[in-house]
Amino acid sequence: MTDPTHEAGMVVRRAVLGDAHVDRAVARTTEFTAAFQDFITRYAWGSVWTREGIDRRTRSCITLAVLTALRCEDELAMHVRAARRNGLSPEEISEVLLHTAVYAGVPAANTAFAVAQRVLAEESGADGAADRATPDGQGQR
């Protein structure tokens, strides 16, 4: 039996995160993680990201801000890539992180800038030398 919410979630999840990321996540799914993967696809992607109240660009901005505040660096890196797929420029991503610094704190934003800079350098094909510095000049922690 097919589940339209799960199916819609998988479509949006692939559009936002990319097929390669989703394929890796699906391939790594085990009996232990299957319920969690279903939960993510059904609720985060199928029930929330599919809503019409705000567009995907705005959802990406919110997601970047929340992940920065929570200091979820791995998820942040994934969602910097997703934000680019959703049309945010590196300058817009920088503005989201700067704005978040005011409300979530400079240390959290400092880490977020380092993560975003690394991801953007990887995506642009840069050698990665610039990604080792954080806005405070201290380097990644």
Short mmCIF file of N, CA and C in Angstrom, two decimals:
data_model
loop_
_atom_site.label_atom_id
_atom_site.label_comp_id
_atom_site.label_asym_id
_atom_site.label_seq_id
_atom_site.Cartn_x
_atom_site.Cartn_y
_atom_site.Cartn_z
N MET A 1 0.84 -1.18 0.00
CA MET A 1 0.00 0.00 0.00
C MET A 1 0.89 1.24 0.00
N THR A 2 0.57 2.19 -0.84
CA THR A 2 1.37 3.41 -0.92
C THR A 2 0.82 4.46 0.03
N ASP A 3 1.71 5.30 0.48
CA ASP A 3 1.36 6.38 1.40
C ASP A 3 1.67 7.70 0.71
N PRO A 4 0.64 8.48 0.35
CA PRO A 4 0.89 9.72 -0.39
C PRO A 4 1.74 10.73 0.38
N THR A 5 1.64 10.77 1.70
CA THR A 5 2.46 11.70 2.48
C THR A 5 3.92 11.30 2.42
N HIS A 6 4.20 10.01 2.55
CA HIS A 6 5.57 9.52 2.45
C HIS A 6 6.12 9.77 1.05
N GLU A 7 5.32 9.49 0.03
CA GLU A 7 5.76 9.69 -1.35
C GLU A 7 6.05 11.17 -1.62
N ALA A 8 5.16 12.06 -1.18
CA ALA A 8 5.39 13.50 -1.37
C ALA A 8 6.63 13.94 -0.61
N GLY A 9 6.81 13.38 0.58
CA GLY A 9 8.00 13.70 1.37
C GLY A 9 9.28 13.28 0.68
N MET A 10 9.27 12.12 0.06
CA MET A 10 10.46 11.65 -0.64
C MET A 10 10.77 12.53 -1.85
N VAL A 11 9.74 13.00 -2.54
CA VAL A 11 9.95 13.90 -3.68
C VAL A 11 10.61 15.19 -3.22
N VAL A 12 10.08 15.80 -2.16
CA VAL A 12 10.65 17.05 -1.65
C VAL A 12 12.03 16.81 -1.06
N ARG A 13 12.19 15.74 -0.31
CA ARG A 13 13.49 15.42 0.28
C ARG A 13 14.56 15.31 -0.80
N ARG A 14 14.24 14.64 -1.90
CA ARG A 14 15.19 14.51 -3.00
C ARG A 14 15.45 15.85 -3.67
N ALA A 15 14.42 16.65 -3.84
CA ALA A 15 14.58 17.96 -4.48
C ALA A 15 15.46 18.88 -3.65
N VAL A 16 15.30 18.84 -2.34
CA VAL A 16 16.03 19.75 -1.45
C VAL A 16 17.43 19.24 -1.13
N LEU A 17 17.55 17.96 -0.82
CA LEU A 17 18.84 17.41 -0.38
C LEU A 17 19.66 16.79 -1.51
N GLY A 18 19.01 16.48 -2.61
CA GLY A 18 19.69 15.85 -3.73
C GLY A 18 19.57 14.34 -3.68
N ASP A 19 19.50 13.74 -4.86
CA ASP A 19 19.35 12.29 -4.95
C ASP A 19 20.49 11.54 -4.27
N ALA A 20 21.72 12.02 -4.47
CA ALA A 20 22.89 11.30 -3.92
C ALA A 20 22.79 11.20 -2.40
N HIS A 21 22.43 12.31 -1.74
CA HIS A 21 22.32 12.30 -0.27
C HIS A 21 21.22 11.34 0.17
N VAL A 22 20.06 11.44 -0.46
CA VAL A 22 18.93 10.60 -0.06
C VAL A 22 19.24 9.13 -0.35
N ASP A 23 19.85 8.86 -1.49
CA ASP A 23 20.21 7.47 -1.81
C ASP A 23 21.16 6.89 -0.76
N ARG A 24 22.13 7.69 -0.31
CA ARG A 24 23.05 7.22 0.75
C ARG A 24 22.29 6.95 2.04
N ALA A 25 21.38 7.86 2.41
CA ALA A 25 20.61 7.67 3.65
C ALA A 25 19.74 6.42 3.56
N VAL A 26 19.10 6.22 2.43
CA VAL A 26 18.25 5.04 2.25
C VAL A 26 19.10 3.77 2.29
N ALA A 27 20.25 3.79 1.64
CA ALA A 27 21.13 2.62 1.61
C ALA A 27 21.66 2.26 3.00
N ARG A 28 21.84 3.26 3.85
CA ARG A 28 22.35 3.02 5.20
C ARG A 28 21.25 2.67 6.20
N THR A 29 20.00 2.69 5.76
CA THR A 29 18.90 2.39 6.66
C THR A 29 18.97 0.93 7.11
N THR A 30 18.83 0.75 8.40
CA THR A 30 18.84 -0.59 8.99
C THR A 30 17.50 -0.83 9.67
N GLU A 31 17.33 -2.02 10.19
CA GLU A 31 16.12 -2.30 10.95
C GLU A 31 16.01 -1.33 12.13
N PHE A 32 17.14 -1.01 12.73
CA PHE A 32 17.18 -0.10 13.88
C PHE A 32 16.77 1.32 13.50
N THR A 33 17.17 1.80 12.30
CA THR A 33 16.92 3.19 11.90
C THR A 33 15.72 3.37 10.97
N ALA A 34 15.10 2.27 10.55
CA ALA A 34 14.02 2.36 9.56
C ALA A 34 12.86 3.24 10.02
N ALA A 35 12.45 3.10 11.26
CA ALA A 35 11.33 3.92 11.75
C ALA A 35 11.70 5.40 11.76
N PHE A 36 12.96 5.72 12.09
CA PHE A 36 13.40 7.12 12.09
C PHE A 36 13.42 7.68 10.67
N GLN A 37 13.93 6.91 9.71
CA GLN A 37 13.95 7.36 8.32
C GLN A 37 12.53 7.60 7.82
N ASP A 38 11.62 6.71 8.17
CA ASP A 38 10.21 6.89 7.80
C ASP A 38 9.64 8.16 8.44
N PHE A 39 9.95 8.37 9.71
CA PHE A 39 9.50 9.56 10.43
C PHE A 39 9.97 10.84 9.75
N ILE A 40 11.27 10.89 9.42
CA ILE A 40 11.82 12.08 8.76
C ILE A 40 11.12 12.33 7.43
N THR A 41 11.00 11.28 6.63
CA THR A 41 10.41 11.44 5.30
C THR A 41 8.94 11.82 5.40
N ARG A 42 8.22 11.17 6.26
CA ARG A 42 6.78 11.40 6.38
C ARG A 42 6.45 12.76 7.01
N TYR A 43 7.10 13.09 8.11
CA TYR A 43 6.70 14.30 8.83
C TYR A 43 7.50 15.53 8.45
N ALA A 44 8.82 15.46 8.52
CA ALA A 44 9.61 16.65 8.18
C ALA A 44 9.40 17.03 6.72
N TRP A 45 9.56 16.04 5.84
CA TRP A 45 9.51 16.34 4.40
C TRP A 45 8.10 16.25 3.84
N GLY A 46 7.30 15.28 4.25
CA GLY A 46 5.98 15.08 3.67
C GLY A 46 4.87 15.92 4.28
N SER A 47 5.02 16.30 5.54
CA SER A 47 3.97 17.08 6.20
C SER A 47 4.33 18.55 6.39
N VAL A 48 5.62 18.87 6.54
CA VAL A 48 6.01 20.26 6.80
C VAL A 48 6.61 20.93 5.57
N TRP A 49 7.65 20.35 4.97
CA TRP A 49 8.29 20.98 3.81
C TRP A 49 7.36 21.06 2.61
N THR A 50 6.28 20.29 2.57
CA THR A 50 5.33 20.34 1.45
C THR A 50 4.25 21.40 1.63
N ARG A 51 4.18 22.02 2.79
CA ARG A 51 3.13 23.01 3.03
C ARG A 51 3.33 24.24 2.14
N GLU A 52 2.24 24.93 1.84
CA GLU A 52 2.28 26.06 0.93
C GLU A 52 2.45 27.41 1.62
N GLY A 53 2.45 27.47 2.93
CA GLY A 53 2.48 28.75 3.64
C GLY A 53 3.72 29.59 3.40
N ILE A 54 4.87 28.94 3.24
CA ILE A 54 6.12 29.65 2.92
C ILE A 54 6.88 28.82 1.89
N ASP A 55 7.71 29.50 1.11
CA ASP A 55 8.45 28.80 0.05
C ASP A 55 9.68 28.09 0.60
N ARG A 56 10.30 27.30 -0.25
CA ARG A 56 11.46 26.51 0.18
C ARG A 56 12.66 27.38 0.52
N ARG A 57 12.84 28.51 -0.15
CA ARG A 57 13.94 29.42 0.19
C ARG A 57 13.80 29.87 1.64
N THR A 58 12.59 30.28 2.00
CA THR A 58 12.34 30.75 3.37
C THR A 58 12.52 29.60 4.36
N ARG A 59 12.03 28.43 4.02
CA ARG A 59 12.23 27.27 4.89
C ARG A 59 13.72 27.00 5.10
N SER A 60 14.50 27.15 4.04
CA SER A 60 15.95 26.95 4.17
C SER A 60 16.56 27.99 5.10
N CYS A 61 16.14 29.25 5.00
CA CYS A 61 16.65 30.29 5.90
C CYS A 61 16.34 29.94 7.35
N ILE A 62 15.11 29.54 7.61
CA ILE A 62 14.71 29.17 8.97
C ILE A 62 15.54 27.98 9.46
N THR A 63 15.70 26.99 8.60
CA THR A 63 16.44 25.79 8.97
C THR A 63 17.89 26.13 9.30
N LEU A 64 18.53 26.97 8.48
CA LEU A 64 19.91 27.38 8.76
C LEU A 64 20.00 28.08 10.11
N ALA A 65 19.05 28.97 10.39
CA ALA A 65 19.07 29.70 11.66
C ALA A 65 18.91 28.76 12.85
N VAL A 66 17.96 27.85 12.76
CA VAL A 66 17.71 26.93 13.88
C VAL A 66 18.90 25.99 14.08
N LEU A 67 19.44 25.44 13.00
CA LEU A 67 20.58 24.53 13.15
C LEU A 67 21.80 25.26 13.69
N THR A 68 21.96 26.53 13.32
CA THR A 68 23.05 27.34 13.88
C THR A 68 22.84 27.50 15.38
N ALA A 69 21.64 27.88 15.77
CA ALA A 69 21.35 28.10 17.19
C ALA A 69 21.55 26.82 18.01
N LEU A 70 21.20 25.69 17.43
CA LEU A 70 21.33 24.41 18.13
C LEU A 70 22.73 23.82 18.02
N ARG A 71 23.57 24.45 17.21
CA ARG A 71 24.96 24.00 16.98
C ARG A 71 25.01 22.57 16.44
N CYS A 72 24.19 22.33 15.44
CA CYS A 72 24.13 21.03 14.77
C CYS A 72 24.93 21.10 13.48
N GLU A 73 26.26 21.00 13.60
CA GLU A 73 27.15 21.26 12.47
C GLU A 73 26.95 20.31 11.30
N ASP A 74 26.76 19.02 11.55
CA ASP A 74 26.58 18.08 10.44
C ASP A 74 25.30 18.38 9.67
N GLU A 75 24.23 18.60 10.39
CA GLU A 75 22.97 18.95 9.74
C GLU A 75 23.08 20.30 9.04
N LEU A 76 23.81 21.23 9.65
CA LEU A 76 23.99 22.55 9.04
C LEU A 76 24.69 22.43 7.69
N ALA A 77 25.74 21.64 7.62
CA ALA A 77 26.46 21.46 6.34
C ALA A 77 25.50 20.93 5.28
N MET A 78 24.71 19.95 5.63
CA MET A 78 23.74 19.38 4.69
C MET A 78 22.76 20.46 4.23
N HIS A 79 22.31 21.31 5.16
CA HIS A 79 21.31 22.31 4.81
C HIS A 79 21.91 23.56 4.16
N VAL A 80 23.21 23.78 4.27
CA VAL A 80 23.85 24.82 3.44
C VAL A 80 23.75 24.38 1.98
N ARG A 81 24.05 23.12 1.72
CA ARG A 81 23.90 22.58 0.36
C ARG A 81 22.45 22.68 -0.10
N ALA A 82 21.53 22.33 0.79
CA ALA A 82 20.11 22.40 0.45
C ALA A 82 19.69 23.84 0.17
N ALA A 83 20.19 24.78 0.94
CA ALA A 83 19.86 26.19 0.72
C ALA A 83 20.33 26.65 -0.65
N ARG A 84 21.50 26.21 -1.07
CA ARG A 84 21.99 26.54 -2.42
C ARG A 84 21.05 25.94 -3.46
N ARG A 85 20.62 24.69 -3.26
CA ARG A 85 19.67 24.06 -4.18
C ARG A 85 18.35 24.81 -4.22
N ASN A 86 17.98 25.40 -3.09
CA ASN A 86 16.73 26.16 -3.01
C ASN A 86 16.89 27.60 -3.47
N GLY A 87 18.06 27.95 -4.00
CA GLY A 87 18.25 29.25 -4.63
C GLY A 87 18.91 30.32 -3.80
N LEU A 88 19.35 30.02 -2.58
CA LEU A 88 20.03 31.03 -1.78
C LEU A 88 21.46 31.21 -2.29
N SER A 89 21.89 32.44 -2.36
CA SER A 89 23.27 32.75 -2.76
C SER A 89 24.17 32.63 -1.53
N PRO A 90 25.48 32.52 -1.74
CA PRO A 90 26.38 32.54 -0.58
C PRO A 90 26.20 33.80 0.27
N GLU A 91 25.92 34.93 -0.38
CA GLU A 91 25.72 36.18 0.36
C GLU A 91 24.47 36.10 1.24
N GLU A 92 23.40 35.50 0.72
CA GLU A 92 22.18 35.35 1.53
C GLU A 92 22.41 34.40 2.70
N ILE A 93 23.15 33.33 2.46
CA ILE A 93 23.47 32.40 3.55
C ILE A 93 24.27 33.13 4.62
N SER A 94 25.23 33.94 4.21
CA SER A 94 26.02 34.72 5.16
C SER A 94 25.14 35.66 5.97
N GLU A 95 24.18 36.30 5.32
CA GLU A 95 23.27 37.21 6.03
C GLU A 95 22.41 36.46 7.04
N VAL A 96 21.94 35.27 6.68
CA VAL A 96 21.16 34.47 7.63
C VAL A 96 22.00 34.15 8.86
N LEU A 97 23.26 33.76 8.64
CA LEU A 97 24.13 33.41 9.77
C LEU A 97 24.46 34.63 10.61
N LEU A 98 24.70 35.76 9.97
CA LEU A 98 24.99 36.99 10.71
C LEU A 98 23.77 37.41 11.55
N HIS A 99 22.60 37.34 10.95
CA HIS A 99 21.37 37.68 11.67
C HIS A 99 21.18 36.73 12.85
N THR A 100 21.46 35.46 12.64
CA THR A 100 21.32 34.46 13.70
C THR A 100 22.28 34.74 14.85
N ALA A 101 23.45 35.28 14.55
CA ALA A 101 24.44 35.59 15.59
C ALA A 101 23.87 36.53 16.64
N VAL A 102 23.03 37.46 16.21
CA VAL A 102 22.45 38.43 17.13
C VAL A 102 21.57 37.73 18.17
N TYR A 103 20.85 36.71 17.74
CA TYR A 103 19.87 36.06 18.60
C TYR A 103 20.34 34.74 19.21
N ALA A 104 21.26 34.05 18.55
CA ALA A 104 21.71 32.75 19.04
C ALA A 104 23.10 32.81 19.65
N GLY A 105 23.80 33.90 19.43
CA GLY A 105 25.13 34.05 20.00
C GLY A 105 26.24 33.93 18.99
N VAL A 106 27.30 34.68 19.24
CA VAL A 106 28.45 34.71 18.35
C VAL A 106 29.15 33.35 18.27
N PRO A 107 29.37 32.63 19.37
CA PRO A 107 30.05 31.33 19.23
C PRO A 107 29.31 30.37 18.29
N ALA A 108 28.01 30.30 18.40
CA ALA A 108 27.24 29.42 17.51
C ALA A 108 27.36 29.88 16.07
N ALA A 109 27.27 31.18 15.84
CA ALA A 109 27.38 31.70 14.48
C ALA A 109 28.80 31.54 13.94
N ASN A 110 29.80 31.69 14.79
CA ASN A 110 31.18 31.50 14.37
C ASN A 110 31.39 30.10 13.81
N THR A 111 30.88 29.12 14.51
CA THR A 111 30.96 27.74 14.04
C THR A 111 30.18 27.57 12.74
N ALA A 112 29.00 28.17 12.67
CA ALA A 112 28.17 28.07 11.47
C ALA A 112 28.85 28.69 10.26
N PHE A 113 29.50 29.85 10.45
CA PHE A 113 30.23 30.47 9.34
C PHE A 113 31.33 29.54 8.85
N ALA A 114 32.04 28.89 9.76
CA ALA A 114 33.12 27.98 9.36
C ALA A 114 32.57 26.80 8.57
N VAL A 115 31.46 26.23 9.03
CA VAL A 115 30.85 25.11 8.33
C VAL A 115 30.37 25.55 6.95
N ALA A 116 29.66 26.67 6.89
CA ALA A 116 29.14 27.16 5.61
C ALA A 116 30.27 27.49 4.65
N GLN A 117 31.31 28.12 5.14
CA GLN A 117 32.44 28.48 4.28
C GLN A 117 33.08 27.22 3.70
N ARG A 118 33.24 26.19 4.51
CA ARG A 118 33.81 24.92 4.04
C ARG A 118 32.94 24.31 2.95
N VAL A 119 31.63 24.26 3.18
CA VAL A 119 30.71 23.67 2.21
C VAL A 119 30.70 24.47 0.92
N LEU A 120 30.63 25.79 1.02
CA LEU A 120 30.61 26.63 -0.18
C LEU A 120 31.90 26.50 -0.97
N ALA A 121 33.03 26.38 -0.28
CA ALA A 121 34.31 26.18 -0.96
C ALA A 121 34.33 24.82 -1.67
N GLU A 122 33.82 23.80 -1.01
CA GLU A 122 33.75 22.47 -1.63
C GLU A 122 32.88 22.51 -2.88
N GLU A 123 31.75 23.20 -2.79
CA GLU A 123 30.83 23.25 -3.92
C GLU A 123 31.36 24.10 -5.07
N SER A 124 32.18 25.09 -4.77
CA SER A 124 32.72 25.94 -5.84
C SER A 124 33.98 25.36 -6.44
N GLY A 125 34.48 24.26 -5.85
CA GLY A 125 35.68 23.64 -6.36
C GLY A 125 36.95 24.30 -5.88
N ALA A 126 36.84 25.17 -4.87
CA ALA A 126 38.02 25.83 -4.32
C ALA A 126 38.90 24.79 -3.64
N ASP A 127 40.15 25.15 -3.43
CA ASP A 127 41.09 24.21 -2.82
C ASP A 127 40.84 23.99 -1.34
N GLY A 128 39.95 24.77 -0.75
CA GLY A 128 39.61 24.59 0.65
C GLY A 128 40.47 25.36 1.61
N ALA A 129 41.47 26.09 1.12
CA ALA A 129 42.34 26.84 2.02
C ALA A 129 41.57 27.89 2.79
N ALA A 130 40.62 28.51 2.15
CA ALA A 130 39.86 29.57 2.81
C ALA A 130 38.93 29.03 3.87
N ASP A 131 38.58 27.74 3.78
CA ASP A 131 37.60 27.22 4.72
C ASP A 131 38.15 26.97 6.11
N ARG A 132 39.44 27.05 6.27
CA ARG A 132 40.02 26.77 7.58
C ARG A 132 39.96 27.97 8.53
N ALA A 133 39.62 29.13 8.01
CA ALA A 133 39.52 30.32 8.86
C ALA A 133 38.07 30.58 9.19
N THR A 134 37.83 31.00 10.41
CA THR A 134 36.50 31.40 10.82
C THR A 134 36.47 32.92 10.84
N PRO A 135 35.29 33.52 10.94
CA PRO A 135 35.22 34.98 10.90
C PRO A 135 36.08 35.67 11.95
N ASP A 136 36.35 35.00 13.06
CA ASP A 136 37.17 35.64 14.09
C ASP A 136 38.66 35.40 13.86
N GLY A 137 39.00 34.70 12.76
CA GLY A 137 40.39 34.45 12.42
C GLY A 137 41.04 33.36 13.25
N GLN A 138 40.28 32.67 14.07
CA GLN A 138 40.84 31.66 14.98
C GLN A 138 40.96 30.28 14.35
N GLY A 139 40.33 30.08 13.21
CA GLY A 139 40.36 28.76 12.59
C GLY A 139 39.27 27.88 13.16
N GLN A 140 38.99 26.79 12.46
CA GLN A 140 37.94 25.89 12.93
C GLN A 140 38.30 25.27 14.25
N ARG A 141 37.28 25.06 15.04
CA ARG A 141 37.48 24.45 16.37
C ARG A 141 37.16 23.00 16.34
#
